mmCIF file of N, CA and C in Angstrom:
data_model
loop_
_atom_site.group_PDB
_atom_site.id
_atom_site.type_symbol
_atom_site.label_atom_id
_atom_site.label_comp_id
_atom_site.label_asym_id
_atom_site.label_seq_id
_atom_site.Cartn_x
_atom_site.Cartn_y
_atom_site.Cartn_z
ATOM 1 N N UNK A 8 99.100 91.839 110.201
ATOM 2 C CA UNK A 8 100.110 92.728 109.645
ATOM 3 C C UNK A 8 100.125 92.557 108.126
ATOM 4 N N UNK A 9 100.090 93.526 107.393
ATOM 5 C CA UNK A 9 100.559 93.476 106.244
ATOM 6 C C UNK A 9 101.754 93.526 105.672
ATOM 7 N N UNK A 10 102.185 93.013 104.073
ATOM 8 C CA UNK A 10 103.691 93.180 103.752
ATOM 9 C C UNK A 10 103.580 94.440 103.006
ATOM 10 N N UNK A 11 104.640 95.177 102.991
ATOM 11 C CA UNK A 11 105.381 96.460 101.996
ATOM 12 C C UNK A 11 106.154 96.131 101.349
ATOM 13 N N UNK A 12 106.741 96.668 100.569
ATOM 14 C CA UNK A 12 108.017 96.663 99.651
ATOM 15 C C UNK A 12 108.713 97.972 100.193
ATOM 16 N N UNK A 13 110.216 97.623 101.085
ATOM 17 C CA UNK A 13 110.631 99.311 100.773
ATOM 18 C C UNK A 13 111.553 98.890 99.498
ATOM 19 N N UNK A 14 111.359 99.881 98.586
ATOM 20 C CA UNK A 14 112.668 99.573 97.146
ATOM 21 C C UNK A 14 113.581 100.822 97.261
ATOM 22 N N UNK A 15 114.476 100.439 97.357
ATOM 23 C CA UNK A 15 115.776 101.866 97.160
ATOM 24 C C UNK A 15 116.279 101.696 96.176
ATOM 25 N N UNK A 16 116.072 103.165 95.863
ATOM 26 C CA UNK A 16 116.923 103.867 94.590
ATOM 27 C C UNK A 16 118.110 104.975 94.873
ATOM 28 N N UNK A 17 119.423 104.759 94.218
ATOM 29 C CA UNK A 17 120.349 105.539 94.264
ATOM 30 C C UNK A 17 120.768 105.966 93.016
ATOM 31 N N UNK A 18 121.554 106.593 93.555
ATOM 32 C CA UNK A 18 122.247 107.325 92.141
ATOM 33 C C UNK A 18 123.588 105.731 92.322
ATOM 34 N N UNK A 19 123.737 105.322 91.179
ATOM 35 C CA UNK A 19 124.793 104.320 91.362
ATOM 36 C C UNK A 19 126.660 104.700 91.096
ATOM 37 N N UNK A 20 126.245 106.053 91.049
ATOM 38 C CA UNK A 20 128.225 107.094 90.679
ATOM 39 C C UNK A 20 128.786 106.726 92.110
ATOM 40 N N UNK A 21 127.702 106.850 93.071
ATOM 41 C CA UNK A 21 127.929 106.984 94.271
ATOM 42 C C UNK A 21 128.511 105.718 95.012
ATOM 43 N N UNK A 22 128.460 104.417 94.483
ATOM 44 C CA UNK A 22 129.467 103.310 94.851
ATOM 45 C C UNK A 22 130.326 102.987 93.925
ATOM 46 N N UNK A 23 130.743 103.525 92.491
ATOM 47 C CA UNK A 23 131.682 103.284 91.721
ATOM 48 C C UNK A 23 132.878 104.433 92.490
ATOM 49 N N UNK A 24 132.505 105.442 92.796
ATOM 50 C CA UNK A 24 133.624 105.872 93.102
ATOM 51 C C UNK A 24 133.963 105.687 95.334
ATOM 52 N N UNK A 25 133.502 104.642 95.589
ATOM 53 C CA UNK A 25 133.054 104.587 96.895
ATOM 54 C C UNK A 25 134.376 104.069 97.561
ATOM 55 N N UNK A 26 135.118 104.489 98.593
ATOM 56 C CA UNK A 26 136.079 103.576 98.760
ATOM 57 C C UNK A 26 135.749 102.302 100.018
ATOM 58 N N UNK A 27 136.858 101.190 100.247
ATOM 59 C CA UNK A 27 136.410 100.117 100.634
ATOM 60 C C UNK A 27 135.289 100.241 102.132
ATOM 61 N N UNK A 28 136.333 101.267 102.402
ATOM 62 C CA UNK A 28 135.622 101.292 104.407
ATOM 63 C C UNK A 28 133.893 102.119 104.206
ATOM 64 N N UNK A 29 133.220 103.307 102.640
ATOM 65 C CA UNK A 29 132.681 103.466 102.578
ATOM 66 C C UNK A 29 131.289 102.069 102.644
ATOM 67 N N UNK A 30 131.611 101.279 102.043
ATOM 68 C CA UNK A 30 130.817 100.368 101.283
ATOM 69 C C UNK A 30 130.986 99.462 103.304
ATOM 70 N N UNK A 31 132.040 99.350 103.730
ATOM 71 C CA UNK A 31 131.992 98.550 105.285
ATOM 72 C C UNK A 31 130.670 99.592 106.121
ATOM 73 N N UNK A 32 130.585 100.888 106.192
ATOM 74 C CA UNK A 32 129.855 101.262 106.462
ATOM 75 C C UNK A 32 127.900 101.333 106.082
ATOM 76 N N UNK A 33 127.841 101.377 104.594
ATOM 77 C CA UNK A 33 126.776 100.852 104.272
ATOM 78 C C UNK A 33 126.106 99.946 104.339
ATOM 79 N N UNK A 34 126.967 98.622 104.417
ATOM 80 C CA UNK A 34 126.856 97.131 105.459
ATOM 81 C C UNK A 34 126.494 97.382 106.868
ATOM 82 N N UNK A 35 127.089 98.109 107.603
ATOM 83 C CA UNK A 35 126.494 98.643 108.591
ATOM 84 C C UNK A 35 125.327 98.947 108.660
ATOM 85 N N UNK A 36 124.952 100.294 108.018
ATOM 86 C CA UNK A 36 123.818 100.666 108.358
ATOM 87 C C UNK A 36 122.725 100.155 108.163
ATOM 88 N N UNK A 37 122.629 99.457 107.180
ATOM 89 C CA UNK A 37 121.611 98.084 106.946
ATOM 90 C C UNK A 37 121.751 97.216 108.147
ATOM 91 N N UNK A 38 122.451 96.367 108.377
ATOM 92 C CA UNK A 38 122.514 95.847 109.411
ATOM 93 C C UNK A 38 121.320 96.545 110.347
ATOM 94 N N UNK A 39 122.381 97.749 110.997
ATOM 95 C CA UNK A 39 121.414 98.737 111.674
ATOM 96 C C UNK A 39 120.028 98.524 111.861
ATOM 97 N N UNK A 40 119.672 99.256 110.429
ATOM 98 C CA UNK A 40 118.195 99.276 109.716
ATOM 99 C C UNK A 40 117.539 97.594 110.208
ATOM 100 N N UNK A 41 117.661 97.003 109.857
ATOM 101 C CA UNK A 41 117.240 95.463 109.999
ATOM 102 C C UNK A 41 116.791 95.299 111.492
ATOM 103 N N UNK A 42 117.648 95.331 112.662
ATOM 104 C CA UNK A 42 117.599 95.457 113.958
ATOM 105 C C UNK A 42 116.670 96.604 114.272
ATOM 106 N N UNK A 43 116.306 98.093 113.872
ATOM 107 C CA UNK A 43 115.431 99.091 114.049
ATOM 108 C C UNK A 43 114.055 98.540 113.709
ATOM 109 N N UNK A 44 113.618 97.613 112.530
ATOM 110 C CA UNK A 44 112.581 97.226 111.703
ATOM 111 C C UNK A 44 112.182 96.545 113.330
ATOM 112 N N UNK A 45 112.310 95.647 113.941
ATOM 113 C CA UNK A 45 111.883 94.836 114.728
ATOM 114 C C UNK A 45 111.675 95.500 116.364
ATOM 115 N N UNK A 46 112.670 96.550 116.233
ATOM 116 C CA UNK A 46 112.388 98.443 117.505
ATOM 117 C C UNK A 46 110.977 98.729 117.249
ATOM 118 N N UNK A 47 110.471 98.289 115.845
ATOM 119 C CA UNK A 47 109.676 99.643 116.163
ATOM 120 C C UNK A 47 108.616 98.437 115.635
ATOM 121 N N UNK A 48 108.535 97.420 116.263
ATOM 122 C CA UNK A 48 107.454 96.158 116.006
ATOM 123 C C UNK A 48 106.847 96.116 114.761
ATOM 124 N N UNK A 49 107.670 96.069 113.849
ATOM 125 C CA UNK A 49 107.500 95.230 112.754
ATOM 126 C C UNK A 49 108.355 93.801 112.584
ATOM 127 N N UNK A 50 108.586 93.853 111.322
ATOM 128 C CA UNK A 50 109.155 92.420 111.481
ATOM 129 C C UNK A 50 109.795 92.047 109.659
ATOM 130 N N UNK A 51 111.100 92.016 109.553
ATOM 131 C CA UNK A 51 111.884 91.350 108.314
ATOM 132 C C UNK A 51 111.584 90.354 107.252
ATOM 133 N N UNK A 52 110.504 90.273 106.417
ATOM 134 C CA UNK A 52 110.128 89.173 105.700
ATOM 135 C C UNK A 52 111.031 88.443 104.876
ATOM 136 N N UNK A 53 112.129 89.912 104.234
ATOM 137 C CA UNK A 53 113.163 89.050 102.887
ATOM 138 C C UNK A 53 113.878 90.390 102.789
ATOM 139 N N UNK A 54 114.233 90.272 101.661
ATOM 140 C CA UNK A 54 114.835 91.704 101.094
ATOM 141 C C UNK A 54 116.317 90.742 100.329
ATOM 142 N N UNK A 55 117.144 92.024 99.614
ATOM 143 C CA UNK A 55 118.241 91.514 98.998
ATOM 144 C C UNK A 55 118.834 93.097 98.265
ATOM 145 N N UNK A 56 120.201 92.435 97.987
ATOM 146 C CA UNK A 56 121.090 93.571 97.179
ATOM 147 C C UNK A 56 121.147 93.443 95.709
ATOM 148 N N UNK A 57 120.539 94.472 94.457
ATOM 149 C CA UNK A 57 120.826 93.629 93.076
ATOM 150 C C UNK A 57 122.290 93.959 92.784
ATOM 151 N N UNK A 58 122.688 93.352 92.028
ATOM 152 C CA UNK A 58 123.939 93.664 91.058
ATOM 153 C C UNK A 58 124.009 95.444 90.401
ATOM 154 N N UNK A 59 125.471 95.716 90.294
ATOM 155 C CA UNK A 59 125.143 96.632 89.123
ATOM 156 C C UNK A 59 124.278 96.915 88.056
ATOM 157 N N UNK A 60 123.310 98.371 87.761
ATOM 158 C CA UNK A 60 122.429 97.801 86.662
ATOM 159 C C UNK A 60 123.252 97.721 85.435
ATOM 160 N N UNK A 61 124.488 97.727 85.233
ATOM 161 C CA UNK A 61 125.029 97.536 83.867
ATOM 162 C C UNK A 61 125.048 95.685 83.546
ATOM 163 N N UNK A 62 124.456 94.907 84.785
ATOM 164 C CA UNK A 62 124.749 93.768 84.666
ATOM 165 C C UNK A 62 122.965 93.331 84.026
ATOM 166 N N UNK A 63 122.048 94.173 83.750
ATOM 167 C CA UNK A 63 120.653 94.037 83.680
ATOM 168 C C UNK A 63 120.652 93.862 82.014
ATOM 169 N N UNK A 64 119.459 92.711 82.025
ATOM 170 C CA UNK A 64 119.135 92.170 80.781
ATOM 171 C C UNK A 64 117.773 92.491 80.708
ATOM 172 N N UNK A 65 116.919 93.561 79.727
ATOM 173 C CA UNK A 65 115.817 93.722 79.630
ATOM 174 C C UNK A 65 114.987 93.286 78.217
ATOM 175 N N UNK A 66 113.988 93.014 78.667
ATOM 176 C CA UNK A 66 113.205 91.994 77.831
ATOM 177 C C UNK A 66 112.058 92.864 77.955
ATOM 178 N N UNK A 67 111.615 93.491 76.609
ATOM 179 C CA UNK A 67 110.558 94.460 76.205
ATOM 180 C C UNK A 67 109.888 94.262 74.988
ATOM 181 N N UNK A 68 108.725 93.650 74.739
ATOM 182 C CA UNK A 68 108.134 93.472 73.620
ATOM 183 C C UNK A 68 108.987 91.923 72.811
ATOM 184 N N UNK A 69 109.414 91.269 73.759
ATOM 185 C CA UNK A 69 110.240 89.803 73.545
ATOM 186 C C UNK A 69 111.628 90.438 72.787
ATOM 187 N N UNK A 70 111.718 91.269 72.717
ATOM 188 C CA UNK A 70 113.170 91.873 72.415
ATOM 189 C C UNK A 70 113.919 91.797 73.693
ATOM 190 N N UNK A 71 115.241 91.267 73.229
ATOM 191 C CA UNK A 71 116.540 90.889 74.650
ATOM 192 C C UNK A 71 117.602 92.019 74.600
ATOM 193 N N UNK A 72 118.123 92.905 75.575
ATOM 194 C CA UNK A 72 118.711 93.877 75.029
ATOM 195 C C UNK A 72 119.731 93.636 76.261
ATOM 196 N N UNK A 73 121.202 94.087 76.423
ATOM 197 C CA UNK A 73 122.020 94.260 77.378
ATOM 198 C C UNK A 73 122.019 95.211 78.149
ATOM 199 N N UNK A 74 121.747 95.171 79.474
ATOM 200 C CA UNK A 74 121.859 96.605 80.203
ATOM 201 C C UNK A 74 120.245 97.162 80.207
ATOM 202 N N UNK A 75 120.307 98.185 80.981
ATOM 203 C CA UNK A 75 119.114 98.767 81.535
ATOM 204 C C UNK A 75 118.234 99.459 80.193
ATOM 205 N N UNK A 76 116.999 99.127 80.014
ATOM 206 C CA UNK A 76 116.150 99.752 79.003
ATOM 207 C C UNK A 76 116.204 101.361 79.328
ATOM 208 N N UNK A 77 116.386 102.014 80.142
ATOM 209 C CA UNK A 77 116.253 103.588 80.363
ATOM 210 C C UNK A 77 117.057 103.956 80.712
ATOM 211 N N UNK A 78 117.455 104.961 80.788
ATOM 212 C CA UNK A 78 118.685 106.035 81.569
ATOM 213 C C UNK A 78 118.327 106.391 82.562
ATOM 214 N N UNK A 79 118.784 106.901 83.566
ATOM 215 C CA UNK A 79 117.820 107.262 84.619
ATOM 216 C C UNK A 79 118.979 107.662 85.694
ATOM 217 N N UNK A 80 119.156 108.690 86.536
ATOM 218 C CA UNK A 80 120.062 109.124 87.490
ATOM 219 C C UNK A 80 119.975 107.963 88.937
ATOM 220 N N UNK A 81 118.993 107.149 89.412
ATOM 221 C CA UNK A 81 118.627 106.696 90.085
ATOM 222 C C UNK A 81 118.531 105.316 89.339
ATOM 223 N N UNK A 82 118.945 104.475 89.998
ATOM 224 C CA UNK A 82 118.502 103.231 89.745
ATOM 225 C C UNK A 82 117.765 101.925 90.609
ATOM 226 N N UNK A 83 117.085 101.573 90.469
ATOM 227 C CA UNK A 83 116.362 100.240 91.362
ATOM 228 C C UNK A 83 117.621 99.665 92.156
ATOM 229 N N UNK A 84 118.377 99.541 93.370
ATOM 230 C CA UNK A 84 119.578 98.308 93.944
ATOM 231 C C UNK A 84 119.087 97.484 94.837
ATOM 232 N N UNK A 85 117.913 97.797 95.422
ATOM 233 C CA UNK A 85 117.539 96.435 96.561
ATOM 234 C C UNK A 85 115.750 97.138 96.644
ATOM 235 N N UNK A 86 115.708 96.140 97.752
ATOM 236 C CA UNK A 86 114.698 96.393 98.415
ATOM 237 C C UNK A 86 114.833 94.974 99.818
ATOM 238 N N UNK A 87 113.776 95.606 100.350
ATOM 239 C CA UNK A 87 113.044 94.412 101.767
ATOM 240 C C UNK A 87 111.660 94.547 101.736
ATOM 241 N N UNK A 88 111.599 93.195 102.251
ATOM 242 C CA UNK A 88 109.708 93.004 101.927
ATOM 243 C C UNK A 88 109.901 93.331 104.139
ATOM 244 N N UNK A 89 109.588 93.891 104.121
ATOM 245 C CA UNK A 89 108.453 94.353 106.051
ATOM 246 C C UNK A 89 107.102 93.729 106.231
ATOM 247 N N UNK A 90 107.007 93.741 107.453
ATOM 248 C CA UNK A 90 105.574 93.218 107.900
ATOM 249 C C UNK A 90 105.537 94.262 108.895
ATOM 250 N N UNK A 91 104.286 95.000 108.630
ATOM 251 C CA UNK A 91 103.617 96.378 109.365
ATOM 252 C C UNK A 91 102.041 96.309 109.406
ATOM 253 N N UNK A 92 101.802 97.269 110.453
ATOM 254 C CA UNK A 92 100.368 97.745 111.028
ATOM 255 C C UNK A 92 99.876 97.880 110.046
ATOM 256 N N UNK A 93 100.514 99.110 109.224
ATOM 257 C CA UNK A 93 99.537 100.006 108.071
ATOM 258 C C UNK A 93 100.496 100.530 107.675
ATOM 259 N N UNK A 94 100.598 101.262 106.158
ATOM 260 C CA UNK A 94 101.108 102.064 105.508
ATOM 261 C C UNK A 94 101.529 103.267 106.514
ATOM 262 N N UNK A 95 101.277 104.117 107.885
ATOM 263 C CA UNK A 95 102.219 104.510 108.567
ATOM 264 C C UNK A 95 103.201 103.866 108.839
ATOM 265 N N UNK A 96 103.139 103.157 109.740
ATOM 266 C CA UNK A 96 104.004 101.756 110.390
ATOM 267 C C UNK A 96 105.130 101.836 109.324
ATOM 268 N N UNK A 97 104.884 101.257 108.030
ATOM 269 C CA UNK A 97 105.688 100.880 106.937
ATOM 270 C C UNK A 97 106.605 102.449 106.653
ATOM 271 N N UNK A 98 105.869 103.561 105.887
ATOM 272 C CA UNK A 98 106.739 104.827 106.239
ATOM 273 C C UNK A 98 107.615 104.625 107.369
ATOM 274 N N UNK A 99 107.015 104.926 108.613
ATOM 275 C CA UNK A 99 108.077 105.258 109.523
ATOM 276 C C UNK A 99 108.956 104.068 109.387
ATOM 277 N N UNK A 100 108.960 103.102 109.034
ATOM 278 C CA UNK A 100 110.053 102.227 108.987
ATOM 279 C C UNK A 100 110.645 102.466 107.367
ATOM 280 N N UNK A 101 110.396 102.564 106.746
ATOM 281 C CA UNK A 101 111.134 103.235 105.506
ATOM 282 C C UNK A 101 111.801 104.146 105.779
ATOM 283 N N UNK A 102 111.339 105.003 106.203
ATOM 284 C CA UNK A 102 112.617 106.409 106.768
ATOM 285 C C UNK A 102 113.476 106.067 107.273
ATOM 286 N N UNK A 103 113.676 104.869 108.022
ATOM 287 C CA UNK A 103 115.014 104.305 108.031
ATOM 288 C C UNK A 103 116.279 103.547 107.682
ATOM 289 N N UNK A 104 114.977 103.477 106.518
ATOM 290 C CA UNK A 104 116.465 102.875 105.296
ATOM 291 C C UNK A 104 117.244 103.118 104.462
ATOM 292 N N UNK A 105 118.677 102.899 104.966
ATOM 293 C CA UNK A 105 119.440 103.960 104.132
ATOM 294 C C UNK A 105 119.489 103.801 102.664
ATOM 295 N N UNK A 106 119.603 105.008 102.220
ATOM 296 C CA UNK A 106 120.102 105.385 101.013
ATOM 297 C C UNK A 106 120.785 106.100 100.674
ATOM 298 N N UNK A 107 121.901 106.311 100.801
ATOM 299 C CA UNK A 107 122.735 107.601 100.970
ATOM 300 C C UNK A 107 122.724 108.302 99.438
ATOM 301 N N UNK A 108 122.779 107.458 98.834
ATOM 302 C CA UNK A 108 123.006 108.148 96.986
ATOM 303 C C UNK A 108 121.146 108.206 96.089
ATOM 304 N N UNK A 109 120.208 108.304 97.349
ATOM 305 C CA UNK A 109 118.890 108.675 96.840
ATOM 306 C C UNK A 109 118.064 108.755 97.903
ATOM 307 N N UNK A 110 116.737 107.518 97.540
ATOM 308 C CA UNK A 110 115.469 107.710 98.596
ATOM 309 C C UNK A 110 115.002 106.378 98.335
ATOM 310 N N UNK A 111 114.104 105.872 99.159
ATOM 311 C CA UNK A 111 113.282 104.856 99.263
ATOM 312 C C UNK A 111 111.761 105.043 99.105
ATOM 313 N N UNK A 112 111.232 103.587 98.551
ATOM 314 C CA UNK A 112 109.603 103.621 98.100
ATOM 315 C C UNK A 112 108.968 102.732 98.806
ATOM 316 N N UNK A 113 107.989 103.052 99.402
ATOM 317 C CA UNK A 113 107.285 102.294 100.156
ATOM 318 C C UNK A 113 105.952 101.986 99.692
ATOM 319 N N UNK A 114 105.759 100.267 99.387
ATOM 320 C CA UNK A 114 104.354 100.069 98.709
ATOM 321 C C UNK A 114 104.417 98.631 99.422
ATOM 322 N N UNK A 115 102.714 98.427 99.133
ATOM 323 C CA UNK A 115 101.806 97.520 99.690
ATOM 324 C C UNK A 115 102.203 96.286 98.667
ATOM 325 N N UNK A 116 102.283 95.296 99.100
ATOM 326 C CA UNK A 116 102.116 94.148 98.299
ATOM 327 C C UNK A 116 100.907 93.782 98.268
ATOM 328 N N UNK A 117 100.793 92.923 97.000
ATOM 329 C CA UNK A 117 99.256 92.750 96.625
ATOM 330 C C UNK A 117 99.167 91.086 97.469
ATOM 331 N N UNK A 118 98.161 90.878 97.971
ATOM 332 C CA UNK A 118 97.522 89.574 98.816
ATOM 333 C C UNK A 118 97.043 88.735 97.554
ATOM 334 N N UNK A 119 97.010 88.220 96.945
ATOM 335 C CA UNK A 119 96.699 87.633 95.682
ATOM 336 C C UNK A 119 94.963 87.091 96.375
ATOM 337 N N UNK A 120 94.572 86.483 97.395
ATOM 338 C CA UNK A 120 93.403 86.031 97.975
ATOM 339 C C UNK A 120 92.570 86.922 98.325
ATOM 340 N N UNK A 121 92.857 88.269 98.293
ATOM 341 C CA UNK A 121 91.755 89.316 98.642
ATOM 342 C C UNK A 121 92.004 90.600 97.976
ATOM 343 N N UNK A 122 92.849 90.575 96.553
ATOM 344 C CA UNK A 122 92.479 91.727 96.222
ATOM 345 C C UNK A 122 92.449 91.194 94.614
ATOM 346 N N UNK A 123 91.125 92.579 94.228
ATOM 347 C CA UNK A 123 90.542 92.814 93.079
ATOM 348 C C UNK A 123 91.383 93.033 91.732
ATOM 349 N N UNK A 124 93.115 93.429 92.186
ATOM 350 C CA UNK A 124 93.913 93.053 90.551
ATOM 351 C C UNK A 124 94.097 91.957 89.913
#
């Protein structure tokens, strides 16, 4: 099996103005999601939730700046590393991760022992 990255991106308006039982539900559906990953014989390597990006410190050209280097309607908030067949496998298990305030990206992690980057 190989690992993926799914990374979700949202619009982040969409939990500032979210109320409490919204955000109990998004806990949910992850949850959910997590239990489906292992339905459909894959398998949970890691994953995590980031902080607000107003809490992001970017470091560009050794310059330290507060907050996110770009603007952007969508922002990076989590991801999970999966263990899948193949880049189908991984899709169809990406399509099940919620994002209600965007979409999710599904990529290959690099094997450091067998690949050419």
């Amino acid at each position: 099996m190989t690992q993926y990255a799914i990374l979700i991106y949202e619009d982040p308006a969409l939990y500032e103005t979210m109320p409490p039982e919204g955000w109990g539900a998004v806990v949910d559906a992850h949850s959910t999601f997590i239990k489906q990953v292992s339905e459909l014989g894959g398998s949970m390597a890691g994953g995590g939730a980031l902080a607000p990006v107003t809490t992001a410190t970017t470091i560009k050209g050794g310059a330290v700046t507060d907050g996110p280097f770009l603007e952007s309607k969508e922002t990076f908030g989590g991801y999970y590393v999966v263990e899948a067949r193949d880049l189908d496998h991984a899709v169809e298990i990406g399509k099940l991760c919620p994002a209600p305030g965007g979409g999710v990206e599904v990529r290959p992690l690099v094997d450091p022992a067998t690949s050419p980057f």
